[in-house]
Amino acid sequence: MRQALVLCMFLAGCDRWQTCEDLIDWNIPVSRDGSDEGADAHVTRAPDGTIVLAISDPFSAVQFGDRRLQGAHLAKVSTDGVIEQVVPVSAPSQYASIVRADALGNVVIAWGGSATTVIGYGADLQQRWSRVAGQGSRLPLDVAPSGQIALATTTVDAGQAMVSLLNLDPDGQTRWERLVGNESIFILQIADNGDVFSFNGGPGGMRRTRHAASDGAVLEQLAISTPPQLTLPDGGFFQVGYNPDGSASALLTRFASDGREMWSRTRDVRALVNPILTTSGDVVAQTSYEAISGPTYRLLVVDGETGEDRNEVSMCTYQSIFAADAEHYFGLGLIGSPSIGLARFAMP
């Protein structure tokens, strides 16, 4: 069934009525075999534009395009929607919690569960190295275009969770390790010069810590109010929250690398989630509004430097947006019943 129309009067430069389906360039089904349910899959976009998926589902075979996959697989899809590689892999868990890729095509995946194992794969998607990251199903991980890896690991000692921060070479060898202690690391971000930003929370509150690329020494610390949803290589970050006046509206705020608030914008929406940065510097976020028939999902495009709205368009339904450039955005999720999958959309 066709979804609700997007009114052109709200779209600058639009000269006709559009539906959200009009924005779909291509769509590859990713669903549980024989059903309309989405399969367990995690995805990232490499610096060269290649899309990398970890596809696995403990309950069913997976329909991926015209292929039926049983067990864990890695796949590469071109930016034009061509399935280039599909490789079965031996995974320690059926759940991939984080997927990242570098500029050379190497892939790093955190396979979660009651504990997490991090595995490095070459550009041919064959396993190169593996290491246990410890307790917890979703430990933070970042991979730089150069292949440098930042990873948090957790061990339990006398009932206390002890967190360490590791910096790894592309082959999985440890450059340095720093004990963080009884704290949480929410997000890791590798800077352009190889320094590592960790966003921590613990008894001393929340802060951003900068670690030296050479040995992990602490170079600076900055107090922050809440964990960021989006981080930048220079240490800047974006936070999403709600207005302190108690109103049911979402707040998107950008902070500079020195912690200074650059801008803050209020949106009269039920939720604003999953902000990502486009290659042109804009911010794309998903919003939901309450309607009589249930939540209505929209895509919001914001100028990354000023916070001013650039555009807003209806989404067919909820998709997990994972990457965007100046011309397209990419989503994984329910595109429109019964088609479930990986899709590229034209940027509105």
C-alpha positions as MATLAB code, in Angstrom:
seq = 'MRQALVLCMFLAGCDRWQTCEDLIDWNIPVSRDGSDEGADAHVTRAPDGTIVLAISDPFSAVQFGDRRLQGAHLAKVSTDGVIEQVVPVSAPSQYASIVRADALGNVVIAWGGSATTVIGYGADLQQRWSRVAGQGSRLPLDVAPSGQIALATTTVDAGQAMVSLLNLDPDGQTRWERLVGNESIFILQIADNGDVFSFNGGPGGMRRTRHAASDGAVLEQLAISTPPQLTLPDGGFFQVGYNPDGSASALLTRFASDGREMWSRTRDVRALVNPILTTSGDVVAQTSYEAISGPTYRLLVVDGETGEDRNEVSMCTYQSIFAADAEHYFGLGLIGSPSIGLARFAMP';
ca = [
       0.000    0.000    0.000;
       1.282    3.428   -0.848;
       2.344    5.455    2.132;
       1.335    8.993    3.017;
       2.331   11.694    0.568;
       4.958   14.288    1.359;
       3.600   17.759    0.722;
       5.846   19.616   -1.692;
       4.992   22.927   -0.090;
       7.264   21.860    2.777;
      10.146   20.838    0.527;
      12.235   23.669   -0.864;
      12.575   23.440   -4.615;
      10.061   20.601   -4.932;
       7.742   20.891   -7.907;
       5.579   17.792   -7.510;
       3.999   15.498   -4.950;
       6.348   12.821   -3.662;
       6.014    9.662   -1.660;
       8.795    8.251    0.452;
       9.002    5.375   -2.034;
       9.999    7.927   -4.681;
      13.236    8.465   -2.768;
      14.279    4.772   -2.815;
      17.123    4.196   -5.304;
      17.496    0.482   -4.548;
      16.445   -2.044   -1.943;
      17.892   -5.466   -1.065;
      15.684   -7.712    1.113;
      17.197   -8.811    4.441;
      14.518  -10.877    6.155;
      13.886  -14.056    8.061;
      13.268  -16.817    5.576;
       9.628  -17.074    4.511;
       8.433  -14.121    6.590;
       8.100  -10.345    6.620;
      10.275  -10.051    9.734;
      13.653   -8.371    9.603;
      16.653  -10.606   10.216;
      19.423   -9.916   12.703;
      21.991   -7.893   10.754;
      24.458   -5.116   11.531;
      25.942   -2.788    8.995;
      28.523   -0.072    8.350;
      29.789    1.936    5.389;
      33.529    1.895    4.683;
      35.428    5.074    3.708;
      35.347    4.029    0.029;
      31.546    3.774    0.120;
      31.339   -0.018    0.303;
      28.622   -1.310    2.631;
      29.590   -4.177    4.938;
      27.003   -6.362    6.674;
      27.259   -9.020    9.358;
      24.198  -11.205    8.794;
      23.144  -13.851   11.282;
      19.960  -15.007   12.913;
      19.741  -17.672   15.626;
      16.115  -18.428   14.795;
      15.952  -18.660   11.030;
      17.706  -18.752    7.710;
      18.049  -15.287    6.172;
      16.824  -14.125    2.789;
      19.474  -11.700    1.508;
      18.591  -10.484   -1.958;
      18.010  -13.682   -3.940;
      20.216  -15.749   -1.586;
      19.161  -17.917    1.327;
      21.790  -17.825    4.087;
      22.045  -20.229    7.007;
      24.336  -19.221    9.863;
      26.657  -16.215   10.140;
      27.807  -14.481    6.948;
      29.665  -11.321    5.995;
      28.658   -9.438    2.880;
      29.862   -6.458    0.882;
      27.495   -4.325   -1.196;
      28.572   -1.543   -3.547;
      27.186    1.962   -3.149;
      25.058    1.227   -6.236;
      23.388   -1.772   -4.599;
      25.385   -4.610   -6.184;
      26.111   -7.571   -3.879;
      29.861   -8.073   -4.379;
      30.754  -10.696   -1.769;
      28.932  -13.069    0.572;
      31.178  -15.228    2.761;
      30.184  -17.689    5.523;
      32.119  -17.128    8.746;
      32.635  -19.054   11.951;
      31.322  -16.730   14.647;
      31.503  -17.218   18.434;
      27.964  -15.831   18.722;
      24.946  -15.361   16.492;
      24.883  -11.680   17.404;
      27.127   -9.044   15.833;
      26.865   -5.910   17.974;
      29.275   -3.562   16.162;
      30.675   -3.611   12.613;
      33.400   -1.254   11.363;
      35.632   -1.113    8.250;
      38.802    0.768    7.275;
      39.905    2.359    3.996;
      41.688   -0.832    2.869;
      38.561   -2.956    3.137;
      39.500   -4.679    6.399;
      36.558   -5.343    8.711;
      36.380   -5.495   12.515;
      33.332   -7.003   14.209;
      32.380   -7.299   17.872;
      30.368  -10.488   18.237;
      28.258  -10.102   21.370;
      26.315  -12.256   23.781;
      27.071  -12.862   27.454;
      30.632  -11.915   26.463;
      32.149  -10.172   23.453;
      34.776  -11.456   21.029;
      36.338   -9.027   18.557;
      37.430  -10.505   15.221;
      39.398   -8.868   12.429;
      38.778   -9.838    8.799;
      40.770   -8.959    5.700;
      39.381   -7.299    2.586;
      38.542  -10.817    1.349;
      36.367  -11.247    4.489;
      38.591  -14.069    5.767;
      39.418  -14.048    9.487;
      42.847  -12.625   10.369;
      42.796  -12.339   14.159;
      40.563  -12.685   17.202;
      40.575  -11.620   20.836;
      38.157  -11.838   23.746;
      36.964   -8.410   24.842;
      35.310   -9.594   28.036;
      31.915   -9.360   29.682;
      29.063   -7.456   28.118;
      27.308   -7.665   24.781;
      27.987   -4.163   23.493;
      31.468   -2.830   24.193;
      32.581    0.345   22.380;
      34.800    0.065   19.321;
      36.123    2.448   16.673;
      38.210    1.837   13.556;
      40.067    4.658   11.780;
      40.446    4.768    7.978;
      44.119    3.821    8.545;
      43.063    0.589   10.256;
      43.928    1.722   13.786;
      41.500    0.195   16.301;
      40.282    1.549   19.646;
      38.567   -1.005   21.854;
      37.244   -1.202   25.409;
      37.463   -4.521   27.251;
      35.867   -5.583   30.521;
      36.947   -8.131   33.105;
      35.306   -8.931   36.433;
      37.543   -9.030   39.514;
      35.969   -9.839   42.896;
      32.584   -8.792   41.585;
      33.866   -5.481   40.226;
      33.862   -4.736   36.508;
      37.253   -3.370   35.463;
      37.441   -1.585   32.123;
      40.569   -1.226   29.983;
      41.129    0.860   26.863;
      43.203   -0.735   24.104;
      44.749    0.688   20.959;
      45.406   -1.984   18.328;
      47.256   -2.172   15.034;
      45.264   -3.319   11.977;
      46.561   -6.868   12.558;
      45.099   -6.928   16.075;
      48.414   -6.468   17.901;
      48.274   -4.240   20.976;
      49.986   -0.845   20.712;
      49.073    0.156   24.238;
      46.586   -0.610   27.000;
      45.300    1.669   29.752;
      43.320    0.562   32.802;
      40.269    2.788   33.183;
      38.939    1.050   36.278;
      35.410    0.790   37.596;
      33.884    3.060   34.980;
      31.889    2.807   31.781;
      33.114    3.829   28.342;
      30.151    4.820   26.197;
      31.804    5.809   22.931;
      35.309    5.766   21.430;
      36.469    8.123   18.683;
      39.879    8.044   16.984;
      41.218   11.481   16.044;
      42.874   12.226   12.712;
      46.315   12.221   14.398;
      45.711    8.868   16.112;
      44.789   10.179   19.566;
      41.814    8.387   21.115;
      38.830   10.153   22.682;
      36.927    8.089   25.246;
      33.595    9.256   26.639;
      33.470    7.862   30.173;
      31.067    7.740   33.088;
      31.776    6.782   36.678;
      31.832    7.967   40.291;
      33.456   11.227   39.191;
      30.728   11.985   36.668;
      30.843   11.941   32.887;
      33.763   13.273   30.890;
      35.614   13.114   27.625;
      39.225   11.957   27.937;
      41.876   12.393   25.260;
      44.589    9.705   25.140;
      47.898   10.134   23.310;
      48.321    8.079   20.151;
      51.817    6.972   21.197;
      51.215    5.452   24.640;
      47.651    6.208   25.776;
      48.687    8.843   28.306;
      45.870   11.170   29.367;
      46.331   14.508   27.597;
      43.150   16.275   28.708;
      39.763   15.719   30.302;
      36.502   17.578   29.768;
      33.377   17.278   31.936;
      30.191   16.545   29.971;
      26.550   16.318   31.038;
      25.323   13.218   29.198;
      26.815   10.653   26.806;
      26.933   11.936   23.219;
      25.037   10.285   20.386;
      27.469   11.411   17.679;
      31.190   12.201   17.940;
      33.671   13.887   15.611;
      37.389   13.201   14.991;
      38.334   16.582   16.521;
      36.621   15.683   19.798;
      33.448   17.638   19.119;
      30.149   15.891   19.713;
      26.360   16.055   19.525;
      23.930   15.353   22.350;
      20.235   14.510   22.113;
      17.940   15.128   25.061;
      14.721   16.738   26.178;
      13.984   20.313   27.161;
      14.714   20.980   30.845;
      11.308   22.685   31.147;
       9.697   19.251   31.020;
       7.974   19.729   27.678;
       7.708   16.691   25.425;
      10.128   18.014   22.827;
      13.566   16.859   21.746;
      16.766   18.879   21.943;
      19.737   18.505   19.564;
      22.916   20.266   20.696;
      26.352   20.511   19.091;
      29.496   21.046   21.163;
      32.902   22.141   19.869;
      36.093   20.231   20.675;
      36.724   22.533   23.664;
      33.284   21.748   25.122;
      31.721   25.036   24.058;
      28.077   24.828   22.975;
      27.900   25.817   19.304;
      24.136   25.591   18.853;
      21.036   23.953   20.263;
      17.727   23.350   18.509;
      14.365   22.210   19.850;
      12.121   19.919   17.834;
       8.482   19.358   18.747;
       8.705   15.596   18.297;
       8.215   12.525   20.449;
      11.778   11.356   19.825;
      14.875   12.361   17.883;
      17.294    9.491   17.454;
      20.298    8.175   15.587;
      21.953   11.406   14.380;
      24.690   10.843   11.784;
      27.005   13.214    9.937;
      26.952   13.382    6.152;
      30.114   13.782    4.091;
      29.039   17.382    3.419;
      28.849   18.199    7.135;
      25.078   18.144    7.587;
      23.374   16.115   10.305;
      20.695   13.565    9.455;
      18.433   12.382   12.282;
      15.261   10.357   12.582;
      12.224   11.779   14.336;
       8.887   10.339   15.387;
       5.606   12.143   15.975;
       2.520   10.862   17.748;
      -0.464   10.488   15.441;
      -3.928    9.023   15.935;
      -2.875    5.915   14.028;
       0.421    5.635   15.920;
       3.927    7.082   15.543;
       4.831    8.776   12.258;
       8.495    8.718   11.262;
      10.330   11.480    9.451;
      13.891   12.229    8.367;
      15.349   15.564    9.431;
      18.333   17.171    7.680;
      20.106   19.911    9.663;
      23.025   22.197    8.788;
      25.872   20.841   10.904;
      27.502   24.243   11.399;
      24.436   26.312   12.322;
      21.745   23.836   13.353;
      19.282   25.343   10.888;
      16.819   22.977    9.241;
      17.636   22.077    5.662;
      14.803   19.666    4.955;
      12.376   17.161    6.396;
      10.656   14.269    4.665;
       8.342   11.407    5.607;
       9.856    7.946    5.926;
       7.877    4.931    4.711;
       8.262    3.586    8.234;
      11.139    3.200   10.666;
      14.556    2.522    9.144;
      17.872    2.448   10.960;
      19.885    5.097    9.095;
      23.579    4.208    9.277;
      25.322    6.418    6.683;
      24.765    9.440    4.470;
      26.612   11.509    1.915;
      25.631   14.700    0.103;
      23.295   12.868   -2.294;
      22.075    9.727   -0.500;
      21.275    8.210    2.842;
      21.363    4.496    3.655;
      19.035    2.538    5.902;
      18.533   -0.985    7.160;
      15.080   -1.981    8.331;
      11.461   -2.026    7.333;
      11.194   -0.178    4.017;
       7.532   -0.906    3.324;
       5.584   -4.091    3.934;
       6.415   -6.749    2.990;
       9.826   -5.661    1.660;
      12.432   -5.609    4.423;
      16.006   -4.760    3.726;
      18.994   -2.621    2.986;
      18.216    0.462    0.921;
      19.689    3.632   -0.535;
      17.525    6.744   -0.619;
      17.949   10.007   -2.493;
      18.671   12.828   -0.071;
      15.562   15.050    0.041;
];
